[in-house]
Short mmCIF file of C-alpha atoms in Angstrom, two decimals:
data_model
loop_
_atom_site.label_atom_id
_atom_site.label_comp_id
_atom_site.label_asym_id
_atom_site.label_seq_id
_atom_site.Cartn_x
_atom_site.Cartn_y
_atom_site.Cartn_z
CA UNK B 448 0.00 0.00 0.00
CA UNK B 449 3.07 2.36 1.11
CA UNK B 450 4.78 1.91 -1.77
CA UNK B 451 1.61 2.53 -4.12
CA UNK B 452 1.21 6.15 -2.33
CA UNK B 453 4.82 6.26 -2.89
CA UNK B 454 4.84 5.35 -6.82
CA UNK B 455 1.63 7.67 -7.27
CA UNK B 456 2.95 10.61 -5.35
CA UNK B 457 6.20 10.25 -7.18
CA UNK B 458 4.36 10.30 -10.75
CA UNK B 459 2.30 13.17 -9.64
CA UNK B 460 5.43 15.15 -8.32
CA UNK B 461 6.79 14.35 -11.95
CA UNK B 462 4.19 15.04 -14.03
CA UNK B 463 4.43 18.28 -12.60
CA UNK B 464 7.83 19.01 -12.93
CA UNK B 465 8.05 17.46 -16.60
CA UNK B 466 5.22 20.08 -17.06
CA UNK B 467 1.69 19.40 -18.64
CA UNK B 468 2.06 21.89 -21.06
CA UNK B 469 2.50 21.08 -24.86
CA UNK B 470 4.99 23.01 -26.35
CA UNK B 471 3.81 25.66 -28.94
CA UNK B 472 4.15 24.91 -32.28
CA UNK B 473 6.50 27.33 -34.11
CA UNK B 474 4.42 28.80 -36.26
CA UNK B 475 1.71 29.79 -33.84
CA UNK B 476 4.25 31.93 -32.22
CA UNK B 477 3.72 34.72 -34.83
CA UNK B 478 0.00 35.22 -34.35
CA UNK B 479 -1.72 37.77 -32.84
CA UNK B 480 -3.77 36.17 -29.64
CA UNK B 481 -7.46 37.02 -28.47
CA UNK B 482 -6.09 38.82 -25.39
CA UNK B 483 -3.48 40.67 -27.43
CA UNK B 484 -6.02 43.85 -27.88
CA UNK B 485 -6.71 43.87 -24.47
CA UNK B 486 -3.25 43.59 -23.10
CA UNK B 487 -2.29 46.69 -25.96
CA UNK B 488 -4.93 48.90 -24.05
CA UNK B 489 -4.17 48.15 -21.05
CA UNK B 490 -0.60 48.77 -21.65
CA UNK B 491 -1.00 51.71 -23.30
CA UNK B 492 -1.72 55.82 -22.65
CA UNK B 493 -1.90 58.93 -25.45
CA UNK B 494 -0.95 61.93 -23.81
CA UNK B 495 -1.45 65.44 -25.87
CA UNK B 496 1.59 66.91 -26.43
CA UNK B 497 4.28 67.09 -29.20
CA UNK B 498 7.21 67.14 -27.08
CA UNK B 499 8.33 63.43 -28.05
CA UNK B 500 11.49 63.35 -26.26
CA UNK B 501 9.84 65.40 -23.08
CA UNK B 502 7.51 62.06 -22.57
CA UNK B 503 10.11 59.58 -23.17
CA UNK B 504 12.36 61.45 -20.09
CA UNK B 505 9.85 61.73 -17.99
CA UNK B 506 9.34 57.88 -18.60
CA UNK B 507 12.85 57.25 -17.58
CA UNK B 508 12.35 59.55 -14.92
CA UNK B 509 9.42 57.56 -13.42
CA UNK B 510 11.06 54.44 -13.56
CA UNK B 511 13.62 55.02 -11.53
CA UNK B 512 11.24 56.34 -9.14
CA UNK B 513 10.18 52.72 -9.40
CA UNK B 514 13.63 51.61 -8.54
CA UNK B 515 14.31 50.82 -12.21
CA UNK B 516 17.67 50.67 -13.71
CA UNK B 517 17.37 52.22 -17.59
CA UNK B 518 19.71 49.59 -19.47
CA UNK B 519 19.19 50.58 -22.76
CA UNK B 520 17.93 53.91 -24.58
CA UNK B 521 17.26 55.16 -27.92
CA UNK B 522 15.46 58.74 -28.43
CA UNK B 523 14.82 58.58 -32.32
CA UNK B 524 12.23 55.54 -31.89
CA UNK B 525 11.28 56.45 -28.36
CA UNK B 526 12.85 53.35 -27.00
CA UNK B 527 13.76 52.28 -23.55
CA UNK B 528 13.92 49.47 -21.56
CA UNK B 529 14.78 49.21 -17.81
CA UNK B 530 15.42 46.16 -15.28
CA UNK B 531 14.88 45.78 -11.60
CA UNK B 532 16.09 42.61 -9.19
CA UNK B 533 13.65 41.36 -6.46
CA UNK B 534 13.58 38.53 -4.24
CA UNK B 535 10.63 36.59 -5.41
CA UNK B 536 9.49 34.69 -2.18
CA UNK B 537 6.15 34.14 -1.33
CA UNK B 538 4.73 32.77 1.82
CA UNK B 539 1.77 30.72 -0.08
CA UNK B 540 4.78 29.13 -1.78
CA UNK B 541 6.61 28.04 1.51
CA UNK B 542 3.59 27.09 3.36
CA UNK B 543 2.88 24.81 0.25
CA UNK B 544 6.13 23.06 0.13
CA UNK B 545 5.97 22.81 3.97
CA UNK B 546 3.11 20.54 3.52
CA UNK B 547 4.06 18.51 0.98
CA UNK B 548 6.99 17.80 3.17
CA UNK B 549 5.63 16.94 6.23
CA UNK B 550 3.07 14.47 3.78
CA UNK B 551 5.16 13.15 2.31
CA UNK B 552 7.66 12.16 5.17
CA UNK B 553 5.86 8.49 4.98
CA UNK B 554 8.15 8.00 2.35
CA UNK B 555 10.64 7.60 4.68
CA UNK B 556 9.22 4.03 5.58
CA UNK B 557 9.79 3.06 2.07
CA UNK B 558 13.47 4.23 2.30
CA UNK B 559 12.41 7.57 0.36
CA UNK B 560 13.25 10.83 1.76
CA UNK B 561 10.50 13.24 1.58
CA UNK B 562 9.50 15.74 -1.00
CA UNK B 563 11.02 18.58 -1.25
CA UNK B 564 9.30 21.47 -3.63
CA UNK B 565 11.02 24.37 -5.34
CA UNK B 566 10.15 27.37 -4.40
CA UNK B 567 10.48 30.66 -6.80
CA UNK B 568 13.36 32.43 -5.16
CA UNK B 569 14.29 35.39 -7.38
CA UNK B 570 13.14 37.45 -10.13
CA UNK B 571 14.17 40.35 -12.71
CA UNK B 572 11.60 42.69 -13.56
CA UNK B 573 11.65 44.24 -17.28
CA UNK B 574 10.08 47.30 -18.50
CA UNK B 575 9.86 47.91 -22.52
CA UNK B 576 8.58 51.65 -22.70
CA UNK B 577 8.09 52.83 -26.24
CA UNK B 578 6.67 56.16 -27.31
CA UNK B 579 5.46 57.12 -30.35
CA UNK B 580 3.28 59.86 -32.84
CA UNK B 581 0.04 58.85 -33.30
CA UNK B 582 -1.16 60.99 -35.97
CA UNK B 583 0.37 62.83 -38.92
CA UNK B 584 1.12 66.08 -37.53
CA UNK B 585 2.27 64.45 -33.95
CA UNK B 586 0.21 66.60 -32.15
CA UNK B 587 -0.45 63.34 -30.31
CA UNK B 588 2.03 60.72 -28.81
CA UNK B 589 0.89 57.33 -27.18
CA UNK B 590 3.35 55.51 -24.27
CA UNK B 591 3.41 51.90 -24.24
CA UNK B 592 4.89 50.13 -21.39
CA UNK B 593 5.20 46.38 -20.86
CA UNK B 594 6.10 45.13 -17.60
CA UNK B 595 7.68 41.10 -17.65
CA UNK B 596 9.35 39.36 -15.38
CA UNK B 597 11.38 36.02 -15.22
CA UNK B 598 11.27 34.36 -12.42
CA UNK B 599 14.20 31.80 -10.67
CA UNK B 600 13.45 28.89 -8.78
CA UNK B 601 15.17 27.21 -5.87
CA UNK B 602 16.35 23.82 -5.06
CA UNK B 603 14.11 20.32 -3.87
CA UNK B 604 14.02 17.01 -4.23
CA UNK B 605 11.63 14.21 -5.27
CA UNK B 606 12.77 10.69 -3.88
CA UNK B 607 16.19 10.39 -4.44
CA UNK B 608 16.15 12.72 -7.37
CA UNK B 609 17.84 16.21 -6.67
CA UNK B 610 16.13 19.37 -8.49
CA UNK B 611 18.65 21.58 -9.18
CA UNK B 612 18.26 25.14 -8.64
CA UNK B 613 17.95 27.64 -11.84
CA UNK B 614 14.89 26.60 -13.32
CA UNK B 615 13.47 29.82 -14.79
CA UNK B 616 10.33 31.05 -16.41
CA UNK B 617 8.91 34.61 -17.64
CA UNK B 618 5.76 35.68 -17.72
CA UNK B 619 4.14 39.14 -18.66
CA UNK B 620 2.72 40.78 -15.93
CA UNK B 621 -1.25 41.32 -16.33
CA UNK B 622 -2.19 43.23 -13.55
CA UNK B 623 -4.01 46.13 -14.53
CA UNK B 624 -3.26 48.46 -11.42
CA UNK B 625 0.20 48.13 -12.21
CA UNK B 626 -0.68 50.06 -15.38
CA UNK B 627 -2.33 52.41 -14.01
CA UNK B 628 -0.24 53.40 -10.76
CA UNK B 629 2.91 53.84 -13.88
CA UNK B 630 0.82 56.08 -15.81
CA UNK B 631 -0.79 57.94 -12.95
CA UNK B 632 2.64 58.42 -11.85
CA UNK B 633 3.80 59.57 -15.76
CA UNK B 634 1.04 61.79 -16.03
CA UNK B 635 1.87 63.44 -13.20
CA UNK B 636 5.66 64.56 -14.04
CA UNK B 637 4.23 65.56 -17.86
CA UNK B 638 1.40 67.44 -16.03
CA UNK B 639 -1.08 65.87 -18.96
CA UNK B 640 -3.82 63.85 -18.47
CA UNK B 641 -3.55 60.72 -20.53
CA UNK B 642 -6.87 59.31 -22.29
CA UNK B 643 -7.07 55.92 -23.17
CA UNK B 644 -6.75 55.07 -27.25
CA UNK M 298 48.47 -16.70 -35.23
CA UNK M 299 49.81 -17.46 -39.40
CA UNK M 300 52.27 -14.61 -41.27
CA UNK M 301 49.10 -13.93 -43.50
CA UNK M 302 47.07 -12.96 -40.15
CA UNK M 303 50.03 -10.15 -38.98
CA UNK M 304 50.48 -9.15 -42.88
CA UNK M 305 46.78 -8.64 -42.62
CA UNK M 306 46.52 -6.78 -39.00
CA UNK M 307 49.55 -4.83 -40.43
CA UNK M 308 47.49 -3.61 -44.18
CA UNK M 309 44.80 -2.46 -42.10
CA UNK M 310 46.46 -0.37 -39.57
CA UNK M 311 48.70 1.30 -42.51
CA UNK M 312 44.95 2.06 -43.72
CA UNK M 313 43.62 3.73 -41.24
CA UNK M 314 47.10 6.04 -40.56
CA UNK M 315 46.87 6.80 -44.29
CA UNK M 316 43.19 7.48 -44.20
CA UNK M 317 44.00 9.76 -41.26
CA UNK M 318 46.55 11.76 -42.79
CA UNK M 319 44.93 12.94 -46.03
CA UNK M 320 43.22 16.36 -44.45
CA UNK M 321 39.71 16.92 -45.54
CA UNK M 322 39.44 19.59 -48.53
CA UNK M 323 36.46 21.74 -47.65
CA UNK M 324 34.69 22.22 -50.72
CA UNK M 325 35.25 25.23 -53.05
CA UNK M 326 31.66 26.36 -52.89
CA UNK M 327 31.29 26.23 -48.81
CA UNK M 328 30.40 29.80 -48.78
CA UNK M 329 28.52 30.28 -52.32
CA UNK M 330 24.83 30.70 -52.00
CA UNK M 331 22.64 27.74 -52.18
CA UNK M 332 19.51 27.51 -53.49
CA UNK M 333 17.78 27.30 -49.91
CA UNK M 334 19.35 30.32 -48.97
CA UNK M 335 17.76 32.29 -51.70
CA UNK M 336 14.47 30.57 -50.79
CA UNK M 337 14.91 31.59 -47.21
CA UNK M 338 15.65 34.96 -47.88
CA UNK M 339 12.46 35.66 -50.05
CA UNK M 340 10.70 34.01 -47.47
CA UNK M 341 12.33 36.20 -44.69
CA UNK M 342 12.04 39.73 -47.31
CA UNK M 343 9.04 41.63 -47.60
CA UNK M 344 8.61 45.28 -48.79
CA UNK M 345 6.26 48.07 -47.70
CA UNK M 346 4.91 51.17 -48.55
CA UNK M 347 6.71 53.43 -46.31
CA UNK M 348 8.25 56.41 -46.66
CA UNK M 349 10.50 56.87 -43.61
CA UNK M 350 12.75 53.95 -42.30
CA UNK M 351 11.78 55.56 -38.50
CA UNK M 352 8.17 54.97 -39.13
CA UNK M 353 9.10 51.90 -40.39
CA UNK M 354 10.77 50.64 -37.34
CA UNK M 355 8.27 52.25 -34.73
CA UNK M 356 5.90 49.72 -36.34
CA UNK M 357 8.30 46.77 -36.30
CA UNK M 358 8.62 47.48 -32.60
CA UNK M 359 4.80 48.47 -32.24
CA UNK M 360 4.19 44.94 -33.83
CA UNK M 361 6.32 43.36 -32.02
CA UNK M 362 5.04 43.92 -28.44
CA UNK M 363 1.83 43.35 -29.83
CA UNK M 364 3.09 39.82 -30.32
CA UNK M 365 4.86 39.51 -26.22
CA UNK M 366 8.49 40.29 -27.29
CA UNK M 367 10.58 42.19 -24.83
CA UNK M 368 12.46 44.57 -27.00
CA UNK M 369 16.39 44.17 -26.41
CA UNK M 370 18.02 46.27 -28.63
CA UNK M 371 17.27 49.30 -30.76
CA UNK M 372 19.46 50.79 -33.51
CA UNK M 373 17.88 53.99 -35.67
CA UNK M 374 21.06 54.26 -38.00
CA UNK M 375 21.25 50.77 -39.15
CA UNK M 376 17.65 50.20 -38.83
CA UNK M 377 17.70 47.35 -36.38
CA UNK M 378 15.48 45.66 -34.08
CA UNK M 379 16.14 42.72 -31.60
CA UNK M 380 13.64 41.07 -29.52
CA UNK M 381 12.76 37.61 -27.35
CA UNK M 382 10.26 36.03 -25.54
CA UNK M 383 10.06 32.30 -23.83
CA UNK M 384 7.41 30.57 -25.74
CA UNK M 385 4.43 30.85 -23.15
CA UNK M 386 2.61 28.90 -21.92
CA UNK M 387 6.29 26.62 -22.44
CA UNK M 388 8.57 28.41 -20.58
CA UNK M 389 11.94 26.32 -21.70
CA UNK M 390 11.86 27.27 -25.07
CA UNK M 391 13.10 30.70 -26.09
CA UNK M 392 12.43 32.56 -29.51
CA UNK M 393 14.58 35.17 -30.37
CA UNK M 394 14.00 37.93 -33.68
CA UNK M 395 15.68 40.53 -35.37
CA UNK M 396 14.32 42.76 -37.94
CA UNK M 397 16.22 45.10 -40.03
CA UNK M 398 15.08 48.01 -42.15
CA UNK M 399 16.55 49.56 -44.98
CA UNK M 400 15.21 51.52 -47.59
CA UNK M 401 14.49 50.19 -51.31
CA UNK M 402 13.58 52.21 -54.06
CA UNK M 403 12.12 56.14 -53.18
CA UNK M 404 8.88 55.54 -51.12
CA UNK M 405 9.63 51.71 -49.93
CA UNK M 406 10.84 50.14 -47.16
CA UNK M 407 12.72 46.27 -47.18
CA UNK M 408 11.77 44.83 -43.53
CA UNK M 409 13.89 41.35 -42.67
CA UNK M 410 13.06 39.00 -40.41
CA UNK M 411 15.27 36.49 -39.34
CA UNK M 412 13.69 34.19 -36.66
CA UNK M 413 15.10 31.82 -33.81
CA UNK M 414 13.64 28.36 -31.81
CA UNK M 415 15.97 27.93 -29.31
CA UNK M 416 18.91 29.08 -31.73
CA UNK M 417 17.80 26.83 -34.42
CA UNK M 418 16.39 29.28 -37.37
CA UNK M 419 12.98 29.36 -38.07
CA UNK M 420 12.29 28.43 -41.84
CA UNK M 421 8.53 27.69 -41.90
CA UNK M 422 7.19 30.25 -44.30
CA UNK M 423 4.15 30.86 -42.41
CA UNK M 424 5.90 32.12 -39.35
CA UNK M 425 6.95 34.69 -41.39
CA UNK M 426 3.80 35.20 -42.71
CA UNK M 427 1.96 35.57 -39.36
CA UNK M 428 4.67 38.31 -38.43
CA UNK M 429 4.59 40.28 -41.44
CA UNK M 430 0.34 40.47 -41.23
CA UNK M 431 0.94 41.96 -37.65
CA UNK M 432 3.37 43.93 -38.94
CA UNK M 433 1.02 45.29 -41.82
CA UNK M 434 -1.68 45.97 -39.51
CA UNK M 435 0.66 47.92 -37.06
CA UNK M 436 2.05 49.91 -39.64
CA UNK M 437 -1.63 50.54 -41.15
CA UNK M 438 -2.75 51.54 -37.46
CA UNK M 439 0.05 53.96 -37.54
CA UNK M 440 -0.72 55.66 -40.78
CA UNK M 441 -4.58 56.68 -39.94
#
């Protein structure tokens, strides 16, 4: 019985870790996705004003507020992209892989050591800003901003398997108020009110 | 173990030193274009109607993070654009692009693409395809 809970705890744990995702097909990677027009307006402001360059320092500006560090910069496309490092533990996380340890320390009557979960440990936050005209006479410029963030994981263990550390994954971050607390915060040091396109 | 066996054992080691020695001649036409190449390259090539190479690129990059890529690089004077993502929802595999921009004839804009899987190219026409429809759209967005 032991060693079934054992087997099928094991096959879980690995299933998991193999990941039940299929990989995407390489030429689906090119398409544009149902959520893409949502995630544009979401990510994106138009402020009234011509002064291109004015907007895209006052972007740079407002990153570092956000503890940003500007990496790389060019004016004549209204490009810049910035980087942050943060720990990325979460208590939900630990309290999780607590669990599944103290579960899973039957194991140990079926000469396995318990299960040991990796936890996400560390992550780099990126920031794509661009700006750009958005009609003719550039009367009109619109600020895009895309936050992402890859995220490292720690160390565990499933039976006498090791994980190593390192395992890494990025995601873009969705959360709306993050938007809008960066543009509040833009708007602000351009003294314009942005309207949504 | 008879003469004939060493004579034998002997002939075939004297091969394989001799085979060894002869250096391999890389072929005189290792760096001419091949046929695949050119295919590749029309497949990669598209032109549009644009006037200005920096309009051009602000709707590479506008396309672009319409698609998820985190734009890495930017270069106005050469025209050059280079992006990545991880292949969500698969976060092991890692696709990387770079798009340059030069100017044709008066009024026209060539836009390359040259994709990456995990540093493997990309040479499934449709990939390209996919891009430069986003691209066309962004770039149509941007004009009205």
């Amino acid at each position: 019985m032991r060693s079934w809970i054992a087997a099928a705890s094991g096959l879980a744990l690995a299933v998991q870790i193999a990941g039940c995702v299929t990989p995407t097909q390489p030429d689906e990677l090119f398409q544009l996705k149902a959520e893409s027009a949502a995630n544009r307006a979401m990510q994106t402001r138009g402020f009234e004003t011509r002064d291109e360059t004015e907007l895209l320092s006052a972007s740079a500006a407002v990153l570092q507020d956000l503890g940003f560090q500007v990496e790389e910069s060019v004016r004549e496309v209204g490009f810049l992209r910035a980087t942050k490092e943060r720990s990325a533990r979460e208590h939900g996380q630990d309290i999780t892989r607590f669990l599944v340890f103290l579960l899973s320390t039957g194991l140990i009557f079926v000469q396995q050591p318990p299960i040991v979960l990796p936890v996400d440990l560390h992550q780099k936050i990126a920031a794509t800003l661009i700006t750009r005209p958005v009609n003719p006479e550039s009367t009109r410029q619109e600020v895009r901003v895309v936050f992402y963030r890859v995220v490292w994981k720690g160390d565990g263990s499933s039976g006498q398997q090791a994980i190593p550390p390192g395992e890494q994954r990025m995601e873009m971050l969705r959360d709306p108020v993050l938007y809008q607390t960066f543009f509040a915060k833009l708007s602000k040091a351009v003294f314009l009110e942005p309207f949504a396109l | 173990m008879t003469r004939g066996n060493i004579i034998g054992m002997f002939a075939a080691a004297l091969l394989v030193v001799a085979h060894g020695c002869a250096a391999p001649q890389p072929s005189p036409d290792l760096l001419a274009p091949t046929e695949a190449q050119l295919k590749i390259r029309s497949i990669q090539t598209r032109s549009f109607d644009v006037k200005e190479r920096q309009v051009a690129m602000r709707g590479v990059i506008a396309a672009l993070q319409d698609l998820g890529f985190i734009i890495e690089r930017a270069n106005e004077s050469l025209g050059l654009v280079t992006a990545a993502r991880f292949a969500e929802p698969n976060y092991y595999d890692v696709v990387g692009v770079t798009v340059t921009v030069r100017p044709e004839t008066e009024g026209k804009m060539t836009v390359r693409a040259n994709a990456i899987y995990n540093n493997k190219p990309i040479d499934d026409p449709k990939v390209y395809q996919n891009f430069f429809a986003t691209l066309e759209r962004s770039l149509f967005v941007a004009k009205h």
